[in-house]
mmCIF file with all atom_site columns, C-alpha atoms in Angstrom:
data_model
loop_
_atom_site.group_PDB
_atom_site.id
_atom_site.type_symbol
_atom_site.label_atom_id
_atom_site.label_alt_id
_atom_site.label_comp_id
_atom_site.label_asym_id
_atom_site.label_entity_id
_atom_site.label_seq_id
_atom_site.pdbx_PDB_ins_code
_atom_site.Cartn_x
_atom_site.Cartn_y
_atom_site.Cartn_z
_atom_site.occupancy
_atom_site.B_iso_or_equiv
_atom_site.pdbx_formal_charge
_atom_site.auth_seq_id
_atom_site.auth_comp_id
_atom_site.auth_asym_id
_atom_site.auth_atom_id
_atom_site.pdbx_PDB_model_num
ATOM 1   C CA . PRO A 1 1   ? 68.415  63.441  111.077 1.00 43.00 ? 1   PRO A CA 1
ATOM 2   C CA . GLY A 1 2   ? 69.809  63.956  114.536 1.00 42.00 ? 2   GLY A CA 1
ATOM 3   C CA . ILE A 1 3   ? 66.525  64.872  116.260 1.00 43.00 ? 3   ILE A CA 1
ATOM 4   C CA . GLU A 1 4   ? 64.274  62.009  117.187 1.00 45.00 ? 4   GLU A CA 1
ATOM 5   C CA . ALA A 1 5   ? 61.427  62.198  119.680 1.00 49.00 ? 5   ALA A CA 1
ATOM 6   C CA . GLY A 1 6   ? 62.405  60.911  123.098 1.00 49.00 ? 6   GLY A CA 1
ATOM 7   C CA . ARG A 1 7   ? 66.028  60.116  122.260 1.00 51.00 ? 7   ARG A CA 1
ATOM 8   C CA . GLU A 1 8   ? 69.098  62.073  123.291 1.00 51.00 ? 8   GLU A CA 1
ATOM 9   C CA . THR A 1 9   ? 71.058  62.859  120.134 1.00 54.00 ? 9   THR A CA 1
ATOM 10  C CA . PRO A 1 10  ? 74.037  65.127  119.425 1.00 52.00 ? 10  PRO A CA 1
ATOM 11  C CA . ALA A 1 11  ? 71.687  67.725  117.940 1.00 51.00 ? 11  ALA A CA 1
ATOM 12  C CA . LYS A 1 12  ? 69.622  67.803  121.145 1.00 49.00 ? 12  LYS A CA 1
ATOM 13  C CA . ARG A 1 13  ? 72.678  68.115  123.390 1.00 51.00 ? 13  ARG A CA 1
ATOM 14  C CA . TRP A 1 14  ? 74.140  70.984  121.388 1.00 50.00 ? 14  TRP A CA 1
ATOM 15  C CA . HIS A 1 15  ? 73.880  74.201  123.437 1.00 50.00 ? 15  HIS A CA 1
ATOM 16  C CA . GLY A 1 16  ? 71.008  72.910  125.518 1.00 50.00 ? 16  GLY A CA 1
ATOM 17  C CA . LEU A 1 17  ? 68.878  72.357  122.451 1.00 48.00 ? 17  LEU A CA 1
ATOM 18  C CA . ALA A 1 18  ? 67.196  69.385  124.162 1.00 53.00 ? 18  ALA A CA 1
ATOM 19  C CA . GLU A 1 19  ? 65.313  71.741  126.495 1.00 54.00 ? 19  GLU A CA 1
ATOM 20  C CA . THR A 1 20  ? 63.998  73.972  123.718 1.00 50.00 ? 20  THR A CA 1
ATOM 21  C CA . LEU A 1 21  ? 63.342  71.713  120.761 1.00 52.00 ? 21  LEU A CA 1
ATOM 22  C CA . ASP A 1 22  ? 59.753  70.818  121.404 1.00 56.00 ? 22  ASP A CA 1
ATOM 23  C CA . SER A 1 23  ? 58.471  73.891  123.200 1.00 58.00 ? 23  SER A CA 1
ATOM 24  C CA . SER A 1 24  ? 60.094  77.048  121.865 1.00 59.00 ? 24  SER A CA 1
ATOM 25  C CA . PRO A 1 25  ? 59.860  78.782  118.534 1.00 61.00 ? 25  PRO A CA 1
ATOM 26  C CA . ARG A 1 26  ? 63.209  79.498  116.951 1.00 62.00 ? 26  ARG A CA 1
ATOM 27  C CA . LEU A 1 27  ? 64.076  82.287  114.587 1.00 67.00 ? 27  LEU A CA 1
ATOM 28  C CA . ASP A 1 28  ? 67.231  82.269  112.560 1.00 74.00 ? 28  ASP A CA 1
ATOM 29  C CA . PRO A 1 29  ? 69.184  85.505  112.491 1.00 81.00 ? 29  PRO A CA 1
ATOM 30  C CA . LEU A 1 30  ? 69.390  87.462  109.276 1.00 85.00 ? 30  LEU A CA 1
ATOM 31  C CA . ARG A 1 31  ? 72.703  86.641  107.618 1.00 90.00 ? 31  ARG A CA 1
ATOM 32  C CA . VAL A 1 32  ? 74.336  89.393  105.611 1.00 91.00 ? 32  VAL A CA 1
ATOM 33  C CA . ALA A 1 33  ? 77.309  88.495  103.434 1.00 94.00 ? 33  ALA A CA 1
ATOM 34  C CA . LEU A 1 34  ? 79.284  91.448  102.108 1.00 95.00 ? 34  LEU A CA 1
ATOM 35  C CA . SER A 1 35  ? 81.987  91.398  99.467  1.00 95.00 ? 35  SER A CA 1
ATOM 36  C CA . ALA A 1 36  ? 84.883  93.800  99.314  1.00 96.00 ? 36  ALA A CA 1
ATOM 37  C CA . PRO A 1 37  ? 86.640  94.545  96.014  1.00 95.00 ? 37  PRO A CA 1
ATOM 38  C CA . GLY A 1 38  ? 89.294  91.992  95.145  1.00 95.00 ? 38  GLY A CA 1
ATOM 39  C CA . LEU A 1 39  ? 87.701  89.279  93.014  1.00 92.00 ? 39  LEU A CA 1
ATOM 40  C CA . ASP A 1 40  ? 86.217  89.586  89.552  1.00 91.00 ? 40  ASP A CA 1
ATOM 41  C CA . SER A 1 41  ? 82.856  88.124  88.515  1.00 89.00 ? 41  SER A CA 1
ATOM 42  C CA . ARG A 1 42  ? 84.454  84.707  87.959  1.00 91.00 ? 42  ARG A CA 1
ATOM 43  C CA . GLY A 1 43  ? 86.026  84.683  91.424  1.00 87.00 ? 43  GLY A CA 1
ATOM 44  C CA . CYS A 1 44  ? 89.529  85.308  90.105  1.00 89.00 ? 44  CYS A CA 1
ATOM 45  C CA . PRO A 1 45  ? 91.790  87.883  91.772  1.00 90.00 ? 45  PRO A CA 1
ATOM 46  C CA . ALA A 1 46  ? 91.274  91.407  90.432  1.00 93.00 ? 46  ALA A CA 1
ATOM 47  C CA . SER A 1 47  ? 94.021  93.985  89.993  1.00 92.00 ? 47  SER A CA 1
ATOM 48  C CA . PHE A 1 48  ? 92.602  96.062  92.874  1.00 95.00 ? 48  PHE A CA 1
ATOM 49  C CA . GLY A 1 49  ? 91.454  94.765  96.212  1.00 96.00 ? 49  GLY A CA 1
ATOM 50  C CA . VAL A 1 50  ? 90.480  95.661  99.758  1.00 98.00 ? 50  VAL A CA 1
ATOM 51  C CA . PRO A 1 51  ? 91.051  92.623  101.988 1.00 97.00 ? 51  PRO A CA 1
ATOM 52  C CA . ALA A 1 52  ? 88.068  91.787  104.169 1.00 97.00 ? 52  ALA A CA 1
ATOM 53  C CA . ALA A 1 53  ? 90.400  91.302  107.143 1.00 97.00 ? 53  ALA A CA 1
ATOM 54  C CA . VAL A 1 54  ? 91.255  95.018  107.060 1.00 98.00 ? 54  VAL A CA 1
ATOM 55  C CA . VAL A 1 55  ? 87.607  96.068  106.743 1.00 98.00 ? 55  VAL A CA 1
ATOM 56  C CA . CYS A 1 56  ? 86.620  93.739  109.583 1.00 97.00 ? 56  CYS A CA 1
ATOM 57  C CA . ARG A 1 57  ? 89.398  94.980  111.847 1.00 97.00 ? 57  ARG A CA 1
ATOM 58  C CA . TYR A 1 58  ? 88.097  98.496  111.280 1.00 98.00 ? 58  TYR A CA 1
ATOM 59  C CA . LEU A 1 59  ? 84.503  97.430  111.975 1.00 97.00 ? 59  LEU A CA 1
ATOM 60  C CA . ARG A 1 60  ? 85.501  95.600  115.173 1.00 97.00 ? 60  ARG A CA 1
ATOM 61  C CA . ARG A 1 61  ? 87.308  98.704  116.346 1.00 96.00 ? 61  ARG A CA 1
ATOM 62  C CA . HIS A 1 62  ? 83.957  100.481 116.081 1.00 96.00 ? 62  HIS A CA 1
ATOM 63  C CA . GLY A 1 63  ? 81.915  97.836  117.865 1.00 95.00 ? 63  GLY A CA 1
ATOM 64  C CA . ILE A 1 64  ? 80.656  95.867  114.864 1.00 95.00 ? 64  ILE A CA 1
ATOM 65  C CA . ALA A 1 65  ? 81.724  92.236  115.008 1.00 93.00 ? 65  ALA A CA 1
ATOM 66  C CA . PRO A 1 66  ? 81.611  90.241  111.765 1.00 96.00 ? 66  PRO A CA 1
ATOM 67  C CA . LEU A 1 67  ? 81.026  86.557  112.373 1.00 94.00 ? 67  LEU A CA 1
ATOM 68  C CA . ARG A 1 68  ? 83.278  85.162  109.664 1.00 95.00 ? 68  ARG A CA 1
ATOM 69  C CA . THR A 1 69  ? 85.905  86.672  107.434 1.00 95.00 ? 69  THR A CA 1
ATOM 70  C CA . GLY A 1 70  ? 87.286  85.364  104.145 1.00 94.00 ? 70  GLY A CA 1
ATOM 71  C CA . ASP A 1 71  ? 89.786  86.947  101.790 1.00 95.00 ? 71  ASP A CA 1
ATOM 72  C CA . TYR A 1 72  ? 87.300  89.435  100.347 1.00 96.00 ? 72  TYR A CA 1
ATOM 73  C CA . ARG A 1 73  ? 83.984  88.492  101.976 1.00 96.00 ? 73  ARG A CA 1
ATOM 74  C CA . PHE A 1 74  ? 82.618  88.711  105.470 1.00 97.00 ? 74  PHE A CA 1
ATOM 75  C CA . LEU A 1 75  ? 79.472  87.647  107.237 1.00 96.00 ? 75  LEU A CA 1
ATOM 76  C CA . LEU A 1 76  ? 77.390  89.576  109.751 1.00 95.00 ? 76  LEU A CA 1
ATOM 77  C CA . LEU A 1 77  ? 74.310  88.537  111.675 1.00 92.00 ? 77  LEU A CA 1
ATOM 78  C CA . PHE A 1 78  ? 71.328  90.719  112.471 1.00 88.00 ? 78  PHE A CA 1
ATOM 79  C CA . PRO A 1 79  ? 68.525  89.696  114.797 1.00 83.00 ? 79  PRO A CA 1
ATOM 80  C CA . GLN A 1 80  ? 65.321  88.509  113.199 1.00 82.00 ? 80  GLN A CA 1
ATOM 81  C CA . GLY A 1 81  ? 63.042  91.495  112.734 1.00 80.00 ? 81  GLY A CA 1
ATOM 82  C CA . ALA A 1 82  ? 65.953  93.900  112.364 1.00 81.00 ? 82  ALA A CA 1
ATOM 83  C CA . ARG A 1 83  ? 64.998  97.229  110.841 1.00 82.00 ? 83  ARG A CA 1
ATOM 84  C CA . ALA A 1 84  ? 66.961  99.874  108.995 1.00 82.00 ? 84  ALA A CA 1
ATOM 85  C CA . GLU A 1 85  ? 68.200  101.432 112.228 1.00 85.00 ? 85  GLU A CA 1
ATOM 86  C CA . HIS A 1 86  ? 69.987  98.177  113.062 1.00 84.00 ? 86  HIS A CA 1
ATOM 87  C CA . ALA A 1 87  ? 71.940  98.349  109.819 1.00 90.00 ? 87  ALA A CA 1
ATOM 88  C CA . GLN A 1 88  ? 72.649  102.080 109.868 1.00 93.00 ? 88  GLN A CA 1
ATOM 89  C CA . PRO A 1 89  ? 75.775  101.880 112.077 1.00 94.00 ? 89  PRO A CA 1
ATOM 90  C CA . LEU A 1 90  ? 77.220  99.293  109.671 1.00 95.00 ? 90  LEU A CA 1
ATOM 91  C CA . VAL A 1 91  ? 76.448  101.450 106.645 1.00 95.00 ? 91  VAL A CA 1
ATOM 92  C CA . ASP A 1 92  ? 77.936  104.516 108.355 1.00 97.00 ? 92  ASP A CA 1
ATOM 93  C CA . ARG A 1 93  ? 81.149  102.661 109.253 1.00 97.00 ? 93  ARG A CA 1
ATOM 94  C CA . LEU A 1 94  ? 81.522  101.185 105.774 1.00 97.00 ? 94  LEU A CA 1
ATOM 95  C CA . CYS A 1 95  ? 81.113  104.636 104.194 1.00 98.00 ? 95  CYS A CA 1
ATOM 96  C CA . GLU A 1 96  ? 83.619  106.039 106.665 1.00 98.00 ? 96  GLU A CA 1
ATOM 97  C CA . PHE A 1 97  ? 86.059  103.219 105.853 1.00 98.00 ? 97  PHE A CA 1
ATOM 98  C CA . LYS A 1 98  ? 85.749  103.990 102.132 1.00 98.00 ? 98  LYS A CA 1
ATOM 99  C CA . ARG A 1 99  ? 86.430  107.693 102.702 1.00 98.00 ? 99  ARG A CA 1
ATOM 100 C CA . ARG A 1 100 ? 89.472  106.887 104.828 1.00 98.00 ? 100 ARG A CA 1
ATOM 101 C CA . HIS A 1 101 ? 90.673  104.356 102.241 1.00 98.00 ? 101 HIS A CA 1
ATOM 102 C CA . ASP A 1 102 ? 90.232  106.831 99.369  1.00 98.00 ? 102 ASP A CA 1
ATOM 103 C CA . ASP A 1 103 ? 92.103  109.484 101.366 1.00 98.00 ? 103 ASP A CA 1
ATOM 104 C CA . ASP A 1 104 ? 94.819  106.964 102.327 1.00 98.00 ? 104 ASP A CA 1
ATOM 105 C CA . ALA A 1 105 ? 94.356  108.023 105.950 1.00 98.00 ? 105 ALA A CA 1
ATOM 106 C CA . PRO A 1 106 ? 97.370  107.228 108.156 1.00 97.00 ? 106 PRO A CA 1
ATOM 107 C CA . LEU A 1 107 ? 97.081  103.932 110.009 1.00 97.00 ? 107 LEU A CA 1
ATOM 108 C CA . LYS A 1 108 ? 97.859  105.750 113.248 1.00 95.00 ? 108 LYS A CA 1
ATOM 109 C CA . GLN A 1 109 ? 94.437  107.400 112.855 1.00 96.00 ? 109 GLN A CA 1
ATOM 110 C CA . VAL A 1 110 ? 92.502  104.453 111.431 1.00 97.00 ? 110 VAL A CA 1
ATOM 111 C CA . LEU A 1 111 ? 93.987  101.343 113.059 1.00 97.00 ? 111 LEU A CA 1
ATOM 112 C CA . PRO A 1 112 ? 96.409  102.573 115.717 1.00 96.00 ? 112 PRO A CA 1
ATOM 113 C CA . GLU A 1 113 ? 96.619  99.128  117.337 1.00 94.00 ? 113 GLU A CA 1
ATOM 114 C CA . LEU A 1 114 ? 98.675  97.990  114.323 1.00 94.00 ? 114 LEU A CA 1
ATOM 115 C CA . LEU A 1 115 ? 101.507 100.395 115.098 1.00 94.00 ? 115 LEU A CA 1
ATOM 116 C CA . ASP A 1 116 ? 103.043 98.048  117.655 1.00 92.00 ? 116 ASP A CA 1
ATOM 117 C CA . SER A 1 117 ? 103.079 95.184  115.138 1.00 93.00 ? 117 SER A CA 1
ATOM 118 C CA . SER A 1 118 ? 105.601 96.712  112.750 1.00 92.00 ? 118 SER A CA 1
ATOM 119 C CA . PRO A 1 119 ? 107.473 100.012 112.391 1.00 92.00 ? 119 PRO A CA 1
ATOM 120 C CA . LEU A 1 120 ? 106.309 100.089 108.757 1.00 92.00 ? 120 LEU A CA 1
ATOM 121 C CA . TYR A 1 121 ? 102.746 100.790 109.894 1.00 95.00 ? 121 TYR A CA 1
ATOM 122 C CA . ARG A 1 122 ? 103.799 104.157 111.291 1.00 95.00 ? 122 ARG A CA 1
ATOM 123 C CA . TYR A 1 123 ? 104.487 105.429 107.773 1.00 95.00 ? 123 TYR A CA 1
ATOM 124 C CA . ILE A 1 124 ? 101.739 104.032 105.569 1.00 96.00 ? 124 ILE A CA 1
ATOM 125 C CA . GLY A 1 125 ? 98.078  104.747 105.029 1.00 97.00 ? 125 GLY A CA 1
ATOM 126 C CA . LEU A 1 126 ? 95.008  102.573 104.829 1.00 98.00 ? 126 LEU A CA 1
ATOM 127 C CA . ARG A 1 127 ? 94.912  102.387 101.015 1.00 98.00 ? 127 ARG A CA 1
ATOM 128 C CA . GLU A 1 128 ? 98.576  101.455 100.908 1.00 97.00 ? 128 GLU A CA 1
ATOM 129 C CA . LEU A 1 129 ? 98.097  98.716  103.519 1.00 97.00 ? 129 LEU A CA 1
ATOM 130 C CA . CYS A 1 130 ? 95.201  97.258  101.534 1.00 98.00 ? 130 CYS A CA 1
ATOM 131 C CA . ALA A 1 131 ? 97.239  97.359  98.312  1.00 97.00 ? 131 ALA A CA 1
ATOM 132 C CA . MET A 1 132 ? 100.202 95.628  99.981  1.00 96.00 ? 132 MET A CA 1
ATOM 133 C CA . ILE A 1 133 ? 98.066  92.813  101.358 1.00 96.00 ? 133 ILE A CA 1
ATOM 134 C CA . HIS A 1 134 ? 96.177  92.412  98.076  1.00 96.00 ? 134 HIS A CA 1
ATOM 135 C CA . GLU A 1 135 ? 99.412  92.300  96.058  1.00 95.00 ? 135 GLU A CA 1
ATOM 136 C CA . ALA A 1 136 ? 100.818 89.672  98.416  1.00 94.00 ? 136 ALA A CA 1
ATOM 137 C CA . SER A 1 137 ? 97.609  87.673  97.934  1.00 90.00 ? 137 SER A CA 1
ATOM 138 C CA . LEU A 1 138 ? 97.998  87.917  94.142  1.00 88.00 ? 138 LEU A CA 1
ATOM 139 C CA . ARG A 1 139 ? 101.491 86.457  94.376  1.00 89.00 ? 139 ARG A CA 1
ATOM 140 C CA . LEU A 1 140 ? 100.112 83.483  96.307  1.00 85.00 ? 140 LEU A CA 1
ATOM 141 C CA . HIS A 1 141 ? 97.476  82.634  93.700  1.00 71.00 ? 141 HIS A CA 1
#
């Protein structure tokens, strides 16, 4: 549906697809969906959680841009043919985030751009921020 030989369709117009449909090979990127703690195996809120928005803000600060972010899941794209070295910066940053979370590192060290948002952020750490957001999320469900 949407792509018919010789006819201009919405699918062909999308991002110049009309010029490449018949002549170019296309490779889909490798999609990597990661889950942060916060939901149990049934998808119900758990007592402990690390909101994906906080993890993704940290990753973006370090040059890794997740494509989509949910409450406790986020999506990244890797180019087709990606090898371990493509993923290593992500793994390193996630391990670093976990260490900083476990240590409750001050937000002024981890996410200093938040300090202008609220005076509260000057006095709390990463683990505490995650707990506050997760607890607020629990109250909404």
